[in-house]
mmCIF file of C-alpha atoms and ligand atoms in Angstrom:
data_model
loop_
_atom_site.group_PDB
_atom_site.id
_atom_site.type_symbol
_atom_site.label_atom_id
_atom_site.label_comp_id
_atom_site.label_asym_id
_atom_site.label_seq_id
_atom_site.Cartn_x
_atom_site.Cartn_y
_atom_site.Cartn_z
ATOM 1 C CA MET A 1 -0.091 0.050 0.001
ATOM 2 C CA GLU A 2 1.461 3.250 -1.190
ATOM 3 C CA ASN A 3 1.338 5.451 1.848
ATOM 4 C CA CYS A 4 1.982 2.829 4.519
ATOM 5 C CA ILE A 5 5.162 3.273 6.475
ATOM 6 C CA PHE A 6 5.545 -0.452 7.040
ATOM 7 C CA CYS A 7 4.938 -1.415 3.299
ATOM 8 C CA GLN A 8 7.739 1.122 2.456
ATOM 9 C CA ILE A 9 9.927 -0.580 5.058
ATOM 10 C CA VAL A 10 9.269 -3.985 3.275
ATOM 11 C CA SER A 11 9.999 -2.474 -0.105
ATOM 12 C CA GLY A 12 13.180 -0.836 1.178
ATOM 13 C CA THR A 13 11.932 2.765 0.389
ATOM 14 C CA ILE A 14 12.415 3.604 4.038
ATOM 15 C CA PRO A 15 15.334 2.074 5.836
ATOM 16 C CA SER A 16 15.097 -0.164 8.910
ATOM 17 C CA SER A 17 17.213 -2.037 11.344
ATOM 18 C CA LYS A 18 16.253 -5.515 10.032
ATOM 19 C CA VAL A 19 16.603 -8.645 12.245
ATOM 20 C CA TYR A 20 14.816 -11.223 10.204
ATOM 21 C CA GLU A 21 13.257 -11.524 6.665
ATOM 22 C CA ASP A 22 11.732 -14.387 4.704
ATOM 23 C CA ASP A 23 9.341 -14.474 1.825
ATOM 24 C CA LYS A 24 6.350 -13.505 3.966
ATOM 25 C CA VAL A 25 7.636 -11.958 7.108
ATOM 26 C CA MET A 26 9.949 -9.146 8.377
ATOM 27 C CA ALA A 27 11.177 -8.090 11.778
ATOM 28 C CA PHE A 28 13.115 -4.964 12.459
ATOM 29 C CA LEU A 29 13.785 -2.693 15.536
ATOM 30 C CA ASP A 30 11.153 -0.299 16.599
ATOM 31 C CA ILE A 31 12.561 3.285 16.358
ATOM 32 C CA THR A 32 11.326 4.141 19.839
ATOM 33 C CA GLN A 33 13.056 1.200 21.649
ATOM 34 C CA THR A 34 10.688 1.086 24.568
ATOM 35 C CA THR A 35 13.224 -1.284 26.086
ATOM 36 C CA ASN A 36 16.572 -2.366 24.478
ATOM 37 C CA GLY A 37 15.761 -4.684 21.562
ATOM 38 C CA HIS A 38 12.039 -3.659 21.024
ATOM 39 C CA THR A 39 11.342 -5.332 17.906
ATOM 40 C CA LEU A 40 8.376 -5.376 15.455
ATOM 41 C CA VAL A 41 7.355 -8.489 13.458
ATOM 42 C CA ILE A 42 5.119 -7.827 10.506
ATOM 43 C CA PRO A 43 3.602 -9.696 7.606
ATOM 44 C CA LYS A 44 4.886 -8.413 4.345
ATOM 45 C CA LYS A 45 1.358 -8.421 3.004
ATOM 46 C CA HIS A 46 -0.525 -5.277 3.859
ATOM 47 C CA VAL A 47 -3.211 -6.259 6.509
ATOM 48 C CA ARG A 48 -4.616 -3.542 8.734
ATOM 49 C CA ASN A 49 -4.378 -5.604 11.900
ATOM 50 C CA VAL A 50 -5.086 -9.067 13.423
ATOM 51 C CA LEU A 51 -8.894 -8.321 13.406
ATOM 52 C CA GLU A 52 -8.735 -8.248 9.588
ATOM 53 C CA MET A 53 -6.132 -10.947 9.104
ATOM 54 C CA ASP A 54 -6.662 -14.089 7.004
ATOM 55 C CA GLN A 55 -5.595 -17.415 8.302
ATOM 56 C CA GLU A 56 -2.711 -17.913 5.852
ATOM 57 C CA THR A 57 -1.196 -14.545 6.809
ATOM 58 C CA ALA A 58 -1.612 -15.459 10.398
ATOM 59 C CA GLN A 59 0.180 -18.835 9.930
ATOM 60 C CA ASP A 60 2.970 -17.207 8.079
ATOM 61 C CA LEU A 61 3.403 -14.502 10.806
ATOM 62 C CA PHE A 62 2.835 -16.320 14.026
ATOM 63 C CA VAL A 63 4.748 -19.417 13.091
ATOM 64 C CA GLN A 64 7.971 -17.232 13.106
ATOM 65 C CA LEU A 65 7.326 -15.481 16.409
ATOM 66 C CA PRO A 66 8.925 -17.742 18.915
ATOM 67 C CA LYS A 67 12.322 -18.041 16.970
ATOM 68 C CA ILE A 68 12.446 -14.229 16.559
ATOM 69 C CA ALA A 69 11.525 -13.656 20.213
ATOM 70 C CA ARG A 70 14.216 -16.154 21.286
ATOM 71 C CA ALA A 71 16.886 -14.439 19.214
ATOM 72 C CA VAL A 72 15.919 -10.993 20.551
ATOM 73 C CA GLN A 73 16.081 -12.489 24.166
ATOM 74 C CA LYS A 74 19.490 -14.159 23.507
ATOM 75 C CA ALA A 75 21.019 -11.066 21.863
ATOM 76 C CA THR A 76 19.841 -8.678 24.635
ATOM 77 C CA GLY A 77 20.060 -10.862 27.585
ATOM 78 C CA ALA A 78 16.453 -10.123 28.543
ATOM 79 C CA ALA A 79 14.908 -12.039 31.424
ATOM 80 C CA GLY A 80 11.556 -12.121 29.791
ATOM 81 C CA MET A 81 9.436 -10.404 27.153
ATOM 82 C CA ASN A 82 6.049 -8.908 26.603
ATOM 83 C CA ILE A 83 4.520 -9.714 23.252
ATOM 84 C CA ILE A 84 1.940 -6.983 22.451
ATOM 85 C CA ASN A 85 -0.426 -6.425 19.610
ATOM 86 C CA ASN A 86 -2.612 -3.318 19.297
ATOM 87 C CA ASN A 87 -5.726 -3.316 17.158
ATOM 88 C CA GLU A 88 -7.539 -0.144 16.207
ATOM 89 C CA GLU A 89 -6.962 3.314 17.586
ATOM 90 C CA VAL A 90 -8.863 2.653 20.739
ATOM 91 C CA ALA A 91 -6.292 -0.032 21.688
ATOM 92 C CA GLY A 92 -3.341 2.204 20.865
ATOM 93 C CA GLN A 93 -2.728 1.171 17.216
ATOM 94 C CA THR A 94 -0.959 4.122 15.484
ATOM 95 C CA VAL A 95 0.493 2.240 12.318
ATOM 96 C CA PHE A 96 -2.220 0.430 10.461
ATOM 97 C CA HIS A 97 -0.228 -2.325 8.976
ATOM 98 C CA ALA A 98 -0.464 -5.366 11.366
ATOM 99 C CA HIS A 99 2.540 -5.695 13.718
ATOM 100 C CA ILE A 100 3.473 -7.544 16.878
ATOM 101 C CA HIS A 101 5.647 -5.700 19.392
ATOM 102 C CA LEU A 102 8.430 -7.788 21.075
ATOM 103 C CA VAL A 103 9.268 -5.984 24.184
ATOM 104 C CA PRO A 104 12.298 -7.440 26.114
ATOM 105 C CA ARG A 105 11.956 -7.111 29.870
ATOM 106 C CA PHE A 106 15.051 -6.771 32.052
ATOM 107 C CA ASP A 107 13.542 -6.211 35.472
ATOM 108 C CA SER A 108 10.218 -5.159 36.950
ATOM 109 C CA ASN A 109 11.345 -1.680 37.433
ATOM 110 C CA ASP A 110 12.218 -1.025 33.711
ATOM 111 C CA GLY A 111 9.373 1.431 33.368
ATOM 112 C CA ILE A 112 6.844 -0.696 31.707
ATOM 113 C CA SER A 113 3.672 -1.527 33.405
ATOM 114 C CA ILE A 114 0.742 -3.588 31.992
ATOM 115 C CA ASN A 115 -2.219 -3.500 34.211
ATOM 116 C CA TYR A 116 -5.632 -5.094 33.693
ATOM 117 C CA THR A 117 -8.522 -4.001 35.670
ATOM 118 C CA THR A 118 -9.763 -6.948 37.795
ATOM 119 C CA HIS A 119 -13.346 -7.642 38.820
ATOM 120 C CA GLU A 120 -14.876 -10.137 41.144
ATOM 121 C CA PRO A 121 -15.733 -13.176 38.892
ATOM 122 C CA ASP A 122 -19.427 -13.361 37.966
ATOM 123 C CA PHE A 123 -19.618 -16.987 36.804
ATOM 124 C CA GLN A 124 -23.130 -16.592 35.281
ATOM 125 C CA ALA A 125 -22.102 -13.588 33.124
ATOM 126 C CA LEU A 126 -18.876 -15.474 32.054
ATOM 127 C CA GLY A 127 -21.075 -18.432 30.923
ATOM 128 C CA THR A 128 -23.410 -16.278 28.947
ATOM 129 C CA LEU A 129 -20.610 -14.327 27.367
ATOM 130 C CA SER A 130 -18.497 -17.295 26.401
ATOM 131 C CA GLU A 131 -21.501 -18.827 24.651
ATOM 132 C CA LYS A 132 -22.112 -15.677 22.844
ATOM 133 C CA ILE A 133 -18.479 -15.501 21.688
ATOM 134 C CA ALA A 134 -18.316 -19.166 20.882
ATOM 135 C CA LYS A 135 -21.240 -18.747 18.427
ATOM 136 C CA GLU A 136 -19.418 -16.015 16.525
ATOM 137 C CA VAL A 137 -16.288 -18.133 15.988
ATOM 138 C CA GLU A 138 -16.387 -19.324 12.324
HETATM 139 P P1 5GP B 1 1.447 0.754 17.327
HETATM 140 O O1 5GP B 1 1.194 1.898 18.283
HETATM 141 O O2 5GP B 1 0.651 0.927 16.089
HETATM 142 O O3 5GP B 1 1.044 -0.559 18.042
HETATM 143 O O4 5GP B 1 2.990 0.623 17.133
HETATM 144 C C1 5GP B 1 3.681 1.312 16.138
HETATM 145 C C2 5GP B 1 5.059 1.291 16.339
HETATM 146 O O5 5GP B 1 5.822 1.670 15.041
HETATM 147 C C3 5GP B 1 5.549 2.359 17.353
HETATM 148 O O6 5GP B 1 6.089 1.687 18.454
HETATM 149 C C4 5GP B 1 6.540 3.188 16.580
HETATM 150 O O7 5GP B 1 7.613 3.556 17.327
HETATM 151 C C5 5GP B 1 6.919 2.318 15.464
HETATM 152 N N1 5GP B 1 7.275 3.108 14.275
HETATM 153 C C6 5GP B 1 6.590 4.097 13.588
HETATM 154 N N2 5GP B 1 7.247 4.514 12.536
HETATM 155 C C7 5GP B 1 8.395 3.759 12.408
HETATM 156 C C8 5GP B 1 9.476 3.671 11.450
HETATM 157 O O8 5GP B 1 9.414 4.459 10.423
HETATM 158 N N3 5GP B 1 10.381 2.757 11.627
HETATM 159 C C9 5GP B 1 10.313 1.923 12.727
HETATM 160 N N4 5GP B 1 11.395 1.027 12.827
HETATM 161 N N5 5GP B 1 9.337 1.939 13.606
HETATM 162 C C10 5GP B 1 8.386 2.784 13.535
HETATM 163 ZN ZN1 ZN B 2 1.298 -1.654 4.772
#
């Protein structure tokens, strides 16, 4: 896609610090380096995000994640890693070409905090909602 920054990285129009490439997938360092080694893994095919991703692209992309994540961990000496994916503006997506963030973690005081609001479990509501979602899975 012409004015997509990640498509331009794939075509080489915009430079990137590449760490992995095959026919379908590319991984390169995020320019902001949230932590040392922060890497983005993308499908070469322009897909807006995971919510719009076809199974074949998902297979191509996700099958490569563990080995790239392990390479980032090994090279940076990270103790762990957050693997994050933002879908649509409300969820923090700013570049609308699907990408997975690999964010190496070095200690719990490295400035990253991922918090989920917790609620007391309502098992009846969980049952109703899980049935509703299950019906939507194609
Ligand atoms: P999002 O907020 O969409 O999940 O993440 C987009 C990411 O792309 C951000 O972390 C941002 O730093 C990164 N990014 C934006 N433009 C460029 C670029 O031109 N090159 C690289 N390597 N990363 C970029
Ligand atoms: Zn694109």
